[in-house]
Amino acid sequence: MVSCFLSKRLKKKSSASAAPVPPRPLFASAASVSCPRWFSGKSRSQPEGQICRRHLRMLCRAALSPVVRSPGWCFVLPPRAIAAIPRSYPPHHNQRLRNEPVRCWSNIPFITVPLSRAHGKPFAHRSELKHAKRIVVKLGSAVVTRGDECGLALGRLASIVEQVSMLQNQGREMMIVTSGAVAFGKQRLRHEILLSQSVRQALHSGQSQLKDMAVPVLEARACAAAGQSGLMALYEAMFTQYSICAAQILVTNLDFHDEQKRRNLNGTLHELLRMNIVPIINTNDAVVPPPEPNSDLHGVNVISVKDNDSLAARLAVEMKTDLLIVLSDVEGLFDSPPGSDDAKLIDIFYPGDQQSVTFGTKSRVGMGGMEAKVKAALWALQGGTSVVIANGTHPKISGHVITDIVEGKKVGTFFSEVKPAGPTVEQQGEMARAGGRTLAALQPEQRAEIIYRLADLLTDQREEILLANKKDLEEAENKGRLALPLLKRLSLSASKLNSLAIGLRQIAASSKDSVGRIIRRTRIAKDLDLEQVTVPIGVLLVIFESRPDCLPQVSALAIATGNGLLLKGGKEAAHSNQILHHLVQEALCIHGVKDAVQLVNTREEVEDLCRLDKLIDLIIPRGSSQLVRDIQKAAKGIPVMGHSEGICHVYVDTDASVEKVTRIIRDSKCEYPAACNALETLLIHRDLLRTPLFDQIIDMLRVEQVKIHAGPRFASYLTFSPSEVKSLRTEYGDLECCIEVVDSVQEAVEHIHKYGSSHTDVIITENEKMAEFFLQHVDSACVFWNASTRFSDGYRFGLGAEVGISTSRIHARGPVGIEGLLTTKWLLRGDNHVVSDFSEHGTMKYLHESLPLPQRNTN
């Protein structure tokens, strides 16, 4: 792809004798070119100042056509940019370009995507990396070359090219600093040496000896000279698949020390970026001199280009790039040698931290090592460029490592000048685990005392809590980002706080024998007794949306069960969550376990939190079905407790009581329609259609302003039906519901199994036989007879509170209270017992006697 400017001689229509208007340069812009589709493929309207790739190609072809080259038109291309375009892409266009007379106008603007930010300071947080406009990707030798150091890793290279092309097509300006010329040249030269040997020698040596034939040691500069052209040809072939042109630039240290050469290099790179060409830069290893002494990393304006790490840093600062991605064969920086048992990946590296890091040897290939990478990264950071060092060789992440970094995901080590005010989420996880173990070691009465104190604080600090909640509501309403159901969930009231306090006191009263309770005792043999006792799960991560009342509930349950707790609330409830967490920590302080409950306030993405499998033992999402599905998808190696949807059914049988039907349906749907246990689908027996009972149900729903969606069978019975439902598996979360018709209780059960979410389902009938059939055959977490779906709640079940309602079949199901946050361990007490004593010829026999359990404390 090339840069072109067009100008046309304009003629006046009024008089043939009028003086001709001199040629004026024209340039393409969003105002002058109407693009039907922006080249990212996501929008049909390109942003201001941007032009799609297809129209840019049309302009380039027009510039090369005979019509445009006729008198009155001129073609403009900067000379250094022409020289950098490879001769092989595209050959016929390129040849014509090199033969064209060239004129330059330095004051003519060109098509470009506006920069997303002014360059100056590096990004402070990972989440800001998505705004990076100009990006340098440095490919280390270990990334580009194969494990045998002879030849290129074509699969990894193709994946990297694909990611760079994707980002380039999004409107970013990508540059690549690559290694690999020496390795590629070594492969070619070895092949040539083997082929140059005589056929007779090869035949007499035999196949086995031919493999072991000694190859002379190849000089690196010769390998680089032989490999540079092939490496560039490979890049060109790969980028061509994505309709992107690449240009090769070879540099040495002298190119940066000579002011004129430095300006030329800078100008060439800028012209190539303006033409949407990806520059591929490498040190000219065929002629590169040794680095000058005393000129390495002494300041922002001086850095010796002695390897591709320093080259990438120098280019990043020279070109004022937003982001430098350094890909190597390690995940990033570690606080101890990678591979050791206690090695931990450093997520964020700050200037000054290098004093506490021990650097190992360099990688198997290449000239630099991790120490060189860190020095170059810190130099680039000082120059205003953000840096990430990551692994580009791991098969599971190399296919998306570059795009993940740009999206702000926690990949590799991010270099930042801004230290967070509080601890990192990893530190918070460690603090929660240590605090949870201390909490579990307390006496049951001490844990209950903490919860009682928290309940008192909720009522004593009522005014402060409601004031903070008012700020959240006002901000949400002003920004208009929350739907009405979410606003209702966000709102706190005095009655809600009172109910919370009552629920917390119930938890405190029932928690005194939760941890350490013996649930099974067995005598294995004489003086060998086995006990199964309850213990905490470990560290819980609870992610909740628009539900500040969830924070004290979950905190009380975690305290009662001795679990450490990480809380991640939505930003829409930031003020409410802050004061509620402060009250939780105030209550924990009475027994010195303040760190057991942590509120994550950093800019951690939920997906990144779900990857902390070494710190988190269980994830509990509280929010929309989409949130739950996203967490279940993102969590790898960590169990998720919860339900993705709350599609609750109420089946009205032919023997249903008229009085009970309207009351139960009204309460199930209208009492709190945003709740996960609200009615979503109403199943009506076919014989009830066109009866007074059916009319009363419809009238009640209309009075309550419930929008009705008709199921397929229900719609077929009506002449003028409501809007037909798009899907029978829909959770409305508002004053809407679906009505469908079934022929029997068996069909109702089948419908629930097919379209339900195994949450809560209800039958309304006076026929006990029908009710028992429904209760026994519906496979849901909660199944009710003549009761509202809204009873599916931990507080209403007498659990005090709940961390959520689980629809899974392992560990806990239904409203999850104290019992669902406990697991067990086995305690075996013996006296010099060994298994060999119980063998066929041993002296001991197994008894396996059940022993009575100790009396539970019911006070």
PDB file of C-alpha atoms in Angstrom, residues 60-310:
ATOM      1  CA  CYS A  60      -3.679   4.226  -4.701  1.00  0.00           C
ATOM      2  CA  ARG A  61      -4.862   2.460  -7.842  1.00  0.00           C
ATOM      3  CA  ALA A  62      -6.217   5.723  -9.151  1.00  0.00           C
ATOM      4  CA  ALA A  63      -2.860   7.377  -8.563  1.00  0.00           C
ATOM      5  CA  LEU A  64      -1.200   4.655 -10.663  1.00  0.00           C
ATOM      6  CA  SER A  65      -3.781   4.623 -13.478  1.00  0.00           C
ATOM      7  CA  PRO A  66      -3.117   6.252 -16.897  1.00  0.00           C
ATOM      8  CA  VAL A  67      -6.047   8.636 -16.378  1.00  0.00           C
ATOM      9  CA  VAL A  68      -4.560  10.135 -13.265  1.00  0.00           C
ATOM     10  CA  ARG A  69      -1.134  10.321 -14.864  1.00  0.00           C
ATOM     11  CA  SER A  70      -2.540  12.470 -17.681  1.00  0.00           C
ATOM     12  CA  PRO A  71      -1.764  16.224 -17.833  1.00  0.00           C
ATOM     13  CA  GLY A  72      -3.346  18.173 -15.006  1.00  0.00           C
ATOM     14  CA  TRP A  73      -2.792  15.470 -12.379  1.00  0.00           C
ATOM     15  CA  CYS A  74       0.263  14.765 -10.264  1.00  0.00           C
ATOM     16  CA  PHE A  75       1.350  11.860  -8.047  1.00  0.00           C
ATOM     17  CA  VAL A  76       3.170  12.571  -4.789  1.00  0.00           C
ATOM     18  CA  LEU A  77       5.161  10.141  -2.637  1.00  0.00           C
ATOM     19  CA  PRO A  78       7.996  10.888  -0.185  1.00  0.00           C
ATOM     20  CA  PRO A  79      11.259   9.384  -1.523  1.00  0.00           C
ATOM     21  CA  ARG A  80      12.463   7.629   1.646  1.00  0.00           C
ATOM     22  CA  ALA A  81       9.075   5.934   1.967  1.00  0.00           C
ATOM     23  CA  ILE A  82       9.390   4.605  -1.603  1.00  0.00           C
ATOM     24  CA  ALA A  83      12.798   3.169  -0.807  1.00  0.00           C
ATOM     25  CA  ALA A  84      11.494   1.299   2.232  1.00  0.00           C
ATOM     26  CA  ILE A  85       8.687  -0.467   0.329  1.00  0.00           C
ATOM     27  CA  PRO A  86       9.785  -4.045  -0.505  1.00  0.00           C
ATOM     28  CA  ARG A  87      10.392  -4.706  -4.185  1.00  0.00           C
ATOM     29  CA  SER A  88       8.210  -7.784  -4.061  1.00  0.00           C
ATOM     30  CA  TYR A  89       5.009  -6.067  -2.851  1.00  0.00           C
ATOM     31  CA  PRO A  90       3.209  -5.397  -5.112  1.00  0.00           C
ATOM     32  CA  PRO A  91       5.760  -5.906  -7.954  1.00  0.00           C
ATOM     33  CA  HIS A  92       4.010  -4.151 -10.814  1.00  0.00           C
ATOM     34  CA  HIS A  93       2.891  -1.203  -8.697  1.00  0.00           C
ATOM     35  CA  ASN A  94       6.248  -0.963  -6.965  1.00  0.00           C
ATOM     36  CA  GLN A  95       8.190  -0.881 -10.217  1.00  0.00           C
ATOM     37  CA  ARG A  96       6.007   1.903 -11.528  1.00  0.00           C
ATOM     38  CA  LEU A  97       6.484   3.829  -8.274  1.00  0.00           C
ATOM     39  CA  ARG A  98      10.254   3.662  -8.499  1.00  0.00           C
ATOM     40  CA  ASN A  99      10.192   4.993 -12.055  1.00  0.00           C
ATOM     41  CA  GLU A 100       7.805   7.878 -11.328  1.00  0.00           C
ATOM     42  CA  PRO A 101       9.114  11.431 -11.067  1.00  0.00           C
ATOM     43  CA  VAL A 102       8.562  12.451  -7.466  1.00  0.00           C
ATOM     44  CA  ARG A 103       7.470  15.820  -6.059  1.00  0.00           C
ATOM     45  CA  CYS A 104       7.143  16.442  -2.349  1.00  0.00           C
ATOM     46  CA  TRP A 105       4.955  18.898  -0.441  1.00  0.00           C
ATOM     47  CA  SER A 106       5.883  18.904   3.224  1.00  0.00           C
ATOM     48  CA  ASN A 107       2.782  20.830   4.279  1.00  0.00           C
ATOM     49  CA  ILE A 108       0.172  18.447   2.854  1.00  0.00           C
ATOM     50  CA  PRO A 109      -1.788  16.492   5.436  1.00  0.00           C
ATOM     51  CA  PHE A 110      -2.466  12.788   4.957  1.00  0.00           C
ATOM     52  CA  ILE A 111      -5.094  10.226   5.920  1.00  0.00           C
ATOM     53  CA  THR A 112      -4.597   9.134   9.504  1.00  0.00           C
ATOM     54  CA  VAL A 113      -6.464   7.971  12.573  1.00  0.00           C
ATOM     55  CA  PRO A 114      -6.455  10.618  15.321  1.00  0.00           C
ATOM     56  CA  LEU A 115      -4.265   9.707  18.278  1.00  0.00           C
ATOM     57  CA  SER A 116      -6.278   8.680  21.286  1.00  0.00           C
ATOM     58  CA  ARG A 117      -4.079  10.601  23.680  1.00  0.00           C
ATOM     59  CA  ALA A 118      -1.228  13.078  23.738  1.00  0.00           C
ATOM     60  CA  HIS A 119       2.113  11.375  24.311  1.00  0.00           C
ATOM     61  CA  GLY A 120       3.919  12.408  27.448  1.00  0.00           C
ATOM     62  CA  LYS A 121       3.380  10.139  30.410  1.00  0.00           C
ATOM     63  CA  PRO A 122       3.049   6.365  30.259  1.00  0.00           C
ATOM     64  CA  PHE A 123      -0.207   4.701  31.151  1.00  0.00           C
ATOM     65  CA  ALA A 124      -0.683   4.275  34.890  1.00  0.00           C
ATOM     66  CA  HIS A 125      -2.929   1.182  34.771  1.00  0.00           C
ATOM     67  CA  ARG A 126      -3.374  -1.846  32.552  1.00  0.00           C
ATOM     68  CA  SER A 127      -6.958  -0.893  31.812  1.00  0.00           C
ATOM     69  CA  GLU A 128      -5.666   2.173  29.930  1.00  0.00           C
ATOM     70  CA  LEU A 129      -3.633   0.098  27.459  1.00  0.00           C
ATOM     71  CA  LYS A 130      -6.704  -0.275  25.245  1.00  0.00           C
ATOM     72  CA  HIS A 131      -6.190   3.391  24.329  1.00  0.00           C
ATOM     73  CA  ALA A 132      -2.682   2.767  22.966  1.00  0.00           C
ATOM     74  CA  LYS A 133      -2.439   4.075  19.422  1.00  0.00           C
ATOM     75  CA  ARG A 134       1.197   3.500  18.430  1.00  0.00           C
ATOM     76  CA  ILE A 135       2.645   0.146  19.527  1.00  0.00           C
ATOM     77  CA  VAL A 136       6.060  -1.493  19.166  1.00  0.00           C
ATOM     78  CA  VAL A 137       6.199  -5.298  19.406  1.00  0.00           C
ATOM     79  CA  LYS A 138       9.662  -6.682  20.134  1.00  0.00           C
ATOM     80  CA  LEU A 139      10.122 -10.344  19.216  1.00  0.00           C
ATOM     81  CA  GLY A 140      12.979 -11.992  21.051  1.00  0.00           C
ATOM     82  CA  SER A 141      15.173 -14.619  19.474  1.00  0.00           C
ATOM     83  CA  ALA A 142      13.593 -17.321  21.644  1.00  0.00           C
ATOM     84  CA  VAL A 143      10.150 -16.354  20.269  1.00  0.00           C
ATOM     85  CA  VAL A 144      11.093 -16.299  16.599  1.00  0.00           C
ATOM     86  CA  THR A 145      13.446 -19.287  16.447  1.00  0.00           C
ATOM     87  CA  ARG A 146      12.848 -22.995  16.918  1.00  0.00           C
ATOM     88  CA  GLY A 147      14.079 -24.957  19.883  1.00  0.00           C
ATOM     89  CA  ASP A 148      17.070 -26.259  17.921  1.00  0.00           C
ATOM     90  CA  GLU A 149      18.138 -22.640  17.244  1.00  0.00           C
ATOM     91  CA  CYS A 150      18.257 -23.409  13.526  1.00  0.00           C
ATOM     92  CA  GLY A 151      15.270 -22.061  11.637  1.00  0.00           C
ATOM     93  CA  LEU A 152      12.143 -20.130  12.512  1.00  0.00           C
ATOM     94  CA  ALA A 153       9.094 -21.098  14.596  1.00  0.00           C
ATOM     95  CA  LEU A 154       6.652 -20.573  11.742  1.00  0.00           C
ATOM     96  CA  GLY A 155       3.506 -21.304  13.770  1.00  0.00           C
ATOM     97  CA  ARG A 156       4.299 -18.710  16.439  1.00  0.00           C
ATOM     98  CA  LEU A 157       5.385 -16.195  13.810  1.00  0.00           C
ATOM     99  CA  ALA A 158       2.133 -16.611  11.869  1.00  0.00           C
ATOM    100  CA  SER A 159       0.110 -16.128  15.061  1.00  0.00           C
ATOM    101  CA  ILE A 160       2.023 -12.952  15.911  1.00  0.00           C
ATOM    102  CA  VAL A 161       1.511 -11.578  12.394  1.00  0.00           C
ATOM    103  CA  GLU A 162      -2.215 -12.291  12.682  1.00  0.00           C
ATOM    104  CA  GLN A 163      -2.472 -10.379  15.972  1.00  0.00           C
ATOM    105  CA  VAL A 164      -0.430  -7.440  14.665  1.00  0.00           C
ATOM    106  CA  SER A 165      -2.611  -7.333  11.548  1.00  0.00           C
ATOM    107  CA  MET A 166      -5.762  -7.344  13.655  1.00  0.00           C
ATOM    108  CA  LEU A 167      -4.549  -4.377  15.696  1.00  0.00           C
ATOM    109  CA  GLN A 168      -3.358  -2.586  12.552  1.00  0.00           C
ATOM    110  CA  ASN A 169      -6.788  -3.001  11.002  1.00  0.00           C
ATOM    111  CA  GLN A 170      -8.323  -1.465  14.126  1.00  0.00           C
ATOM    112  CA  GLY A 171      -6.564   1.784  13.264  1.00  0.00           C
ATOM    113  CA  ARG A 172      -3.476   1.398  15.425  1.00  0.00           C
ATOM    114  CA  GLU A 173       0.064   2.024  14.211  1.00  0.00           C
ATOM    115  CA  MET A 174       2.093  -1.148  14.660  1.00  0.00           C
ATOM    116  CA  MET A 175       5.870  -1.581  14.462  1.00  0.00           C
ATOM    117  CA  ILE A 176       7.853  -4.795  14.873  1.00  0.00           C
ATOM    118  CA  VAL A 177      11.401  -5.120  16.159  1.00  0.00           C
ATOM    119  CA  THR A 178      12.369  -8.648  15.240  1.00  0.00           C
ATOM    120  CA  SER A 179      15.169 -11.105  15.780  1.00  0.00           C
ATOM    121  CA  GLY A 180      15.649 -14.275  13.781  1.00  0.00           C
ATOM    122  CA  ALA A 181      17.901 -13.276  10.873  1.00  0.00           C
ATOM    123  CA  VAL A 182      20.888 -15.121  12.335  1.00  0.00           C
ATOM    124  CA  ALA A 183      18.865 -18.284  13.028  1.00  0.00           C
ATOM    125  CA  PHE A 184      17.269 -18.221   9.580  1.00  0.00           C
ATOM    126  CA  GLY A 185      20.624 -17.603   7.935  1.00  0.00           C
ATOM    127  CA  LYS A 186      22.198 -20.422   9.939  1.00  0.00           C
ATOM    128  CA  GLN A 187      19.547 -22.787   8.624  1.00  0.00           C
ATOM    129  CA  ARG A 188      20.150 -21.706   5.024  1.00  0.00           C
ATOM    130  CA  LEU A 189      23.942 -21.843   5.246  1.00  0.00           C
ATOM    131  CA  ARG A 190      23.947 -25.278   6.868  1.00  0.00           C
ATOM    132  CA  HIS A 191      21.724 -26.513   4.092  1.00  0.00           C
ATOM    133  CA  GLU A 192      24.026 -25.031   1.447  1.00  0.00           C
ATOM    134  CA  ILE A 193      27.112 -26.553   3.060  1.00  0.00           C
ATOM    135  CA  LEU A 194      25.561 -29.998   3.081  1.00  0.00           C
ATOM    136  CA  LEU A 195      24.438 -29.670  -0.539  1.00  0.00           C
ATOM    137  CA  SER A 196      27.864 -28.449  -1.658  1.00  0.00           C
ATOM    138  CA  GLN A 197      29.553 -31.670  -0.595  1.00  0.00           C
ATOM    139  CA  SER A 198      30.239 -34.127  -3.394  1.00  0.00           C
ATOM    140  CA  VAL A 199      27.657 -36.745  -4.245  1.00  0.00           C
ATOM    141  CA  ARG A 200      30.312 -39.424  -3.876  1.00  0.00           C
ATOM    142  CA  GLN A 201      31.079 -38.359  -0.319  1.00  0.00           C
ATOM    143  CA  ALA A 202      27.401 -38.370   0.567  1.00  0.00           C
ATOM    144  CA  LEU A 203      26.894 -41.826  -0.972  1.00  0.00           C
ATOM    145  CA  HIS A 204      29.915 -43.411   0.702  1.00  0.00           C
ATOM    146  CA  SER A 205      29.192 -41.842   4.082  1.00  0.00           C
ATOM    147  CA  GLY A 206      25.861 -43.578   4.503  1.00  0.00           C
ATOM    148  CA  GLN A 207      22.673 -42.051   5.820  1.00  0.00           C
ATOM    149  CA  SER A 208      23.617 -42.341   9.510  1.00  0.00           C
ATOM    150  CA  GLN A 209      27.009 -40.777   8.988  1.00  0.00           C
ATOM    151  CA  LEU A 210      25.521 -38.049   6.868  1.00  0.00           C
ATOM    152  CA  LYS A 211      23.377 -36.969   9.781  1.00  0.00           C
ATOM    153  CA  ASP A 212      26.447 -36.803  12.001  1.00  0.00           C
ATOM    154  CA  MET A 213      28.516 -34.957   9.430  1.00  0.00           C
ATOM    155  CA  ALA A 214      30.386 -32.109  11.070  1.00  0.00           C
ATOM    156  CA  VAL A 215      29.230 -28.648  10.051  1.00  0.00           C
ATOM    157  CA  PRO A 216      31.740 -25.855  10.590  1.00  0.00           C
ATOM    158  CA  VAL A 217      30.944 -23.156  13.111  1.00  0.00           C
ATOM    159  CA  LEU A 218      29.146 -20.367  11.274  1.00  0.00           C
ATOM    160  CA  GLU A 219      30.002 -16.738  11.937  1.00  0.00           C
ATOM    161  CA  ALA A 220      26.978 -14.748  13.164  1.00  0.00           C
ATOM    162  CA  ARG A 221      27.426 -11.847  10.751  1.00  0.00           C
ATOM    163  CA  ALA A 222      27.491 -14.191   7.778  1.00  0.00           C
ATOM    164  CA  CYS A 223      24.353 -15.917   9.046  1.00  0.00           C
ATOM    165  CA  ALA A 224      22.633 -12.548   9.441  1.00  0.00           C
ATOM    166  CA  ALA A 225      23.555 -11.510   5.899  1.00  0.00           C
ATOM    167  CA  ALA A 226      22.164 -14.770   4.526  1.00  0.00           C
ATOM    168  CA  GLY A 227      19.006 -14.687   6.633  1.00  0.00           C
ATOM    169  CA  GLN A 228      17.775 -11.090   6.456  1.00  0.00           C
ATOM    170  CA  SER A 229      16.267 -11.295   2.981  1.00  0.00           C
ATOM    171  CA  GLY A 230      14.551 -14.605   3.683  1.00  0.00           C
ATOM    172  CA  LEU A 231      13.177 -13.384   6.997  1.00  0.00           C
ATOM    173  CA  MET A 232      11.714 -10.295   5.366  1.00  0.00           C
ATOM    174  CA  ALA A 233      10.253 -12.319   2.500  1.00  0.00           C
ATOM    175  CA  LEU A 234       8.526 -14.513   5.075  1.00  0.00           C
ATOM    176  CA  TYR A 235       7.049 -11.484   6.857  1.00  0.00           C
ATOM    177  CA  GLU A 236       5.853 -10.059   3.538  1.00  0.00           C
ATOM    178  CA  ALA A 237       4.128 -13.306   2.589  1.00  0.00           C
ATOM    179  CA  MET A 238       2.361 -13.499   5.947  1.00  0.00           C
ATOM    180  CA  PHE A 239       1.224  -9.880   6.058  1.00  0.00           C
ATOM    181  CA  THR A 240       0.004 -10.083   2.479  1.00  0.00           C
ATOM    182  CA  GLN A 241      -2.647 -12.563   3.650  1.00  0.00           C
ATOM    183  CA  TYR A 242      -4.202  -9.698   5.635  1.00  0.00           C
ATOM    184  CA  SER A 243      -3.803  -7.086   2.848  1.00  0.00           C
ATOM    185  CA  ILE A 244      -1.096  -5.300   4.803  1.00  0.00           C
ATOM    186  CA  CYS A 245       2.210  -4.104   3.407  1.00  0.00           C
ATOM    187  CA  ALA A 246       5.430  -4.409   5.415  1.00  0.00           C
ATOM    188  CA  ALA A 247       8.693  -2.521   5.024  1.00  0.00           C
ATOM    189  CA  GLN A 248      12.153  -3.552   6.223  1.00  0.00           C
ATOM    190  CA  ILE A 249      14.501  -1.177   8.028  1.00  0.00           C
ATOM    191  CA  LEU A 250      17.996  -2.226   9.147  1.00  0.00           C
ATOM    192  CA  VAL A 251      19.734  -0.005  11.676  1.00  0.00           C
ATOM    193  CA  THR A 252      22.962   0.142  13.656  1.00  0.00           C
ATOM    194  CA  ASN A 253      24.021   2.083  16.689  1.00  0.00           C
ATOM    195  CA  LEU A 254      25.620   4.746  14.458  1.00  0.00           C
ATOM    196  CA  ASP A 255      22.223   5.549  12.955  1.00  0.00           C
ATOM    197  CA  PHE A 256      21.172   6.929  16.333  1.00  0.00           C
ATOM    198  CA  HIS A 257      24.394   8.766  17.139  1.00  0.00           C
ATOM    199  CA  ASP A 258      24.474  10.606  13.812  1.00  0.00           C
ATOM    200  CA  GLU A 259      21.874  13.377  14.010  1.00  0.00           C
ATOM    201  CA  GLN A 260      21.133  13.444  10.274  1.00  0.00           C
ATOM    202  CA  LYS A 261      20.720   9.652  10.091  1.00  0.00           C
ATOM    203  CA  ARG A 262      18.499   9.747  13.130  1.00  0.00           C
ATOM    204  CA  ARG A 263      16.263  12.357  11.494  1.00  0.00           C
ATOM    205  CA  ASN A 264      16.120  10.330   8.287  1.00  0.00           C
ATOM    206  CA  LEU A 265      15.166   7.199  10.210  1.00  0.00           C
ATOM    207  CA  ASN A 266      12.521   9.071  12.150  1.00  0.00           C
ATOM    208  CA  GLY A 267      11.072  10.576   9.006  1.00  0.00           C
ATOM    209  CA  THR A 268      10.986   7.262   7.174  1.00  0.00           C
ATOM    210  CA  LEU A 269       9.195   5.541  10.016  1.00  0.00           C
ATOM    211  CA  HIS A 270       6.608   8.311  10.266  1.00  0.00           C
ATOM    212  CA  GLU A 271       5.937   8.193   6.516  1.00  0.00           C
ATOM    213  CA  LEU A 272       5.508   4.431   6.598  1.00  0.00           C
ATOM    214  CA  LEU A 273       3.083   4.647   9.518  1.00  0.00           C
ATOM    215  CA  ARG A 274       1.110   7.322   7.705  1.00  0.00           C
ATOM    216  CA  MET A 275       0.822   4.997   4.722  1.00  0.00           C
ATOM    217  CA  ASN A 276      -0.567   2.208   6.932  1.00  0.00           C
ATOM    218  CA  ILE A 277       2.600   0.137   6.392  1.00  0.00           C
ATOM    219  CA  VAL A 278       4.046  -2.004   9.187  1.00  0.00           C
ATOM    220  CA  PRO A 279       7.768  -1.230   9.625  1.00  0.00           C
ATOM    221  CA  ILE A 280       9.864  -4.287  10.528  1.00  0.00           C
ATOM    222  CA  ILE A 281      13.069  -3.149  12.169  1.00  0.00           C
ATOM    223  CA  ASN A 282      16.161  -5.159  13.005  1.00  0.00           C
ATOM    224  CA  THR A 283      19.751  -4.438  13.889  1.00  0.00           C
ATOM    225  CA  ASN A 284      21.970  -4.895  10.852  1.00  0.00           C
ATOM    226  CA  ASP A 285      23.825  -7.826  12.351  1.00  0.00           C
ATOM    227  CA  ALA A 286      25.859  -8.273   9.179  1.00  0.00           C
ATOM    228  CA  VAL A 287      27.834  -5.054   9.837  1.00  0.00           C
ATOM    229  CA  VAL A 288      26.880  -4.042  13.382  1.00  0.00           C
ATOM    230  CA  PRO A 289      29.868  -2.677  15.361  1.00  0.00           C
ATOM    231  CA  PRO A 290      30.341  -3.291  19.085  1.00  0.00           C
ATOM    232  CA  PRO A 291      28.524  -0.832  21.401  1.00  0.00           C
ATOM    233  CA  GLU A 292      30.369   2.312  22.364  1.00  0.00           C
ATOM    234  CA  PRO A 293      31.691   2.235  25.930  1.00  0.00           C
ATOM    235  CA  ASN A 294      30.131   4.383  28.649  1.00  0.00           C
ATOM    236  CA  SER A 295      27.045   5.105  26.577  1.00  0.00           C
ATOM    237  CA  ASP A 296      24.591   2.542  27.846  1.00  0.00           C
ATOM    238  CA  LEU A 297      21.451   3.644  29.706  1.00  0.00           C
ATOM    239  CA  HIS A 298      22.809   6.876  31.150  1.00  0.00           C
ATOM    240  CA  GLY A 299      19.773   8.988  30.466  1.00  0.00           C
ATOM    241  CA  VAL A 300      16.689   9.531  28.387  1.00  0.00           C
ATOM    242  CA  ASN A 301      18.649  10.803  25.403  1.00  0.00           C
ATOM    243  CA  VAL A 302      21.408   8.178  25.398  1.00  0.00           C
ATOM    244  CA  ILE A 303      21.093   4.404  24.992  1.00  0.00           C
ATOM    245  CA  SER A 304      23.457   2.067  23.211  1.00  0.00           C
ATOM    246  CA  VAL A 305      21.823  -0.145  20.607  1.00  0.00           C
ATOM    247  CA  LYS A 306      23.675  -3.367  21.382  1.00  0.00           C
ATOM    248  CA  ASP A 307      20.708  -5.775  21.089  1.00  0.00           C
ATOM    249  CA  ASN A 308      17.092  -5.733  20.003  1.00  0.00           C
ATOM    250  CA  ASP A 309      15.899  -4.921  23.535  1.00  0.00           C
ATOM    251  CA  SER A 310      17.753  -1.618  23.555  1.00  0.00           C
TER     252      SER A 310
END
